[in-house]
Amino acid sequence: MRTKLTISLVALHVAMSTLFCQIAITELLQGYLQNDIELQKLAAATDAASLSNNATKINNGFTMQLATGTVSFKAGGSNPRITFRPQASATIPQANNLTVSASSEVTIGQNGNIENTDITASVDIISPNIGSRKVTLLKSERALLQAQRNLQNGALIAERDFYNSLKSLYSLASTIAQTQKDLYDDQITLDGLRARGYSTTSSTYRAQHMKVLSDEHTVQTTQRSLDREATIFLAKCGISYDSEKSAQEYLPLQIPEVEPVDITSFSKESYAKIESAIWTNYINSLSRKADKDITLKANGGYTFDNSATDSDSANIGASLSWSGLSASAGIAIPTANKTAASSPAYTFSLAINPASFFLSDITKKQKALAEKQEQLEIKSAEDNYNTMFITQQTSLANILWEKQRNGELYDMYKTLEADNARYFSQGIITESEYRSALVNKELYRYKMLVNDIELIMYNNETTLLFCQDD
């Protein structure tokens, strides 16, 4: 029995020394990220946001339109002819929505002519269009920025999930090692009872035998759980699991050691909740300013052969809208080709909606209340930042303390295991004492690996709290 257990210990020692050396952590992580469907979705969403932003810039930039108008064709008779009204227009939103247009009635035939030719320019003096265009462009750019942030954060989240899954596998492997230690200790006790002459039917022997069987069942059950979770994890990394190997053989030997992220290196304004609250207040403030109570537009132009004035005419007009009042006025002044019938033509319109005056007052109060609520959201985000700052610093301190403590204990058990291996081979100590040192060394090696993972996850989680527009 001693020879059998000694062989088992040697095999265990060799297995422990070669654990986690089969696959590099970089290979696993790269495969995990490449197979992450959510990352692929975020990348596609970023491309879509970029195209949408380009379309918005085009729709809100310089535009030009040419049109023939409705073409009428009359055939036969003594005067066949074609009649249409070609039009051209150009708009420059950046220049207070300046619009220039031209149109004319054209007749081609025996008595062809051109009349009512208009050249008109209009501009917004006071208008919500100026501000709303800026808001539209800013929202489009923000949507693209947010999509880019989501993609960047998605990569950090995927990496965090990768290490969290790996942490779970190490925890299961650690449980197996601890249960194996219990199994070996209980087996030695059972062998001792047998050596002292206890009957296999005695209650003491049977109780100890049941403990050994229970330990074996726990080891097998936990190993099956580890194999199952490792199979799922490796599949996400694009690696096939060989059932002839144990799950432990697939896990990395080392976890990259990283320096902890210094939370003070991030500006308070870049804290995601504060940045979002400030942006929301900024864009909503622009929208409220753009939503003006008063709108004033002016236009001017020239009409050739104006039927309203019986001559060419210079045209001037303006329109005003204020709460529930709207008015417009214009004049067409005869210029060239005057006749006795030529005279100025005037236009005027007025409309009043009393309900709009009352709604305007309510709207002002709603805007003031919305501004107050947004300022409270900013203050709430700042309070959240202060709490988060303390929480993250405390969390980091705990991780570093545990890492240092586990490292010290690992070094101690590593030295003890090496000494006990020599003492055991010399017959100075028992197998149980050697096993205890061996398994304890492996337990604290697992804990050190978990500490390294927790530090990486801390860095990811801390970075995710802030906006990183790079």
mmCIF file of C-alpha atoms in Angstrom, residues 8 35 51 83 126 141 143 168 180 191 216-217 285 289 318 387 401 455 464:
data_model
loop_
_atom_site.group_PDB
_atom_site.id
_atom_site.type_symbol
_atom_site.label_atom_id
_atom_site.label_comp_id
_atom_site.label_asym_id
_atom_site.label_seq_id
_atom_site.Cartn_x
_atom_site.Cartn_y
_atom_site.Cartn_z
ATOM 1 C CA SER A 8 0.412 8.187 -6.623
ATOM 2 C CA ASN A 35 -15.864 34.452 -31.329
ATOM 3 C CA LEU A 51 -23.143 55.830 -42.316
ATOM 4 C CA THR A 83 -45.886 74.446 -71.697
ATOM 5 C CA ILE A 126 -34.979 84.727 -36.247
ATOM 6 C CA GLU A 141 -22.202 62.902 -33.998
ATOM 7 C CA ALA A 143 -24.748 58.686 -31.722
ATOM 8 C CA SER A 168 -14.490 30.060 -11.970
ATOM 9 C CA GLN A 180 -8.216 15.302 -2.942
ATOM 10 C CA ASP A 191 -5.590 2.059 6.154
ATOM 11 C CA GLU A 216 -14.178 10.063 -4.001
ATOM 12 C CA HIS A 217 -17.695 10.990 -5.113
ATOM 13 C CA SER A 285 -30.494 73.378 -23.500
ATOM 14 C CA LYS A 289 -33.086 77.692 -27.078
ATOM 15 C CA ALA A 318 -41.480 89.473 -44.505
ATOM 16 C CA THR A 387 -19.027 56.959 -3.540
ATOM 17 C CA TRP A 401 -3.433 42.848 0.335
ATOM 18 C CA LEU A 455 -6.619 42.678 -10.596
ATOM 19 C CA LEU A 464 -15.466 51.054 -17.878
#
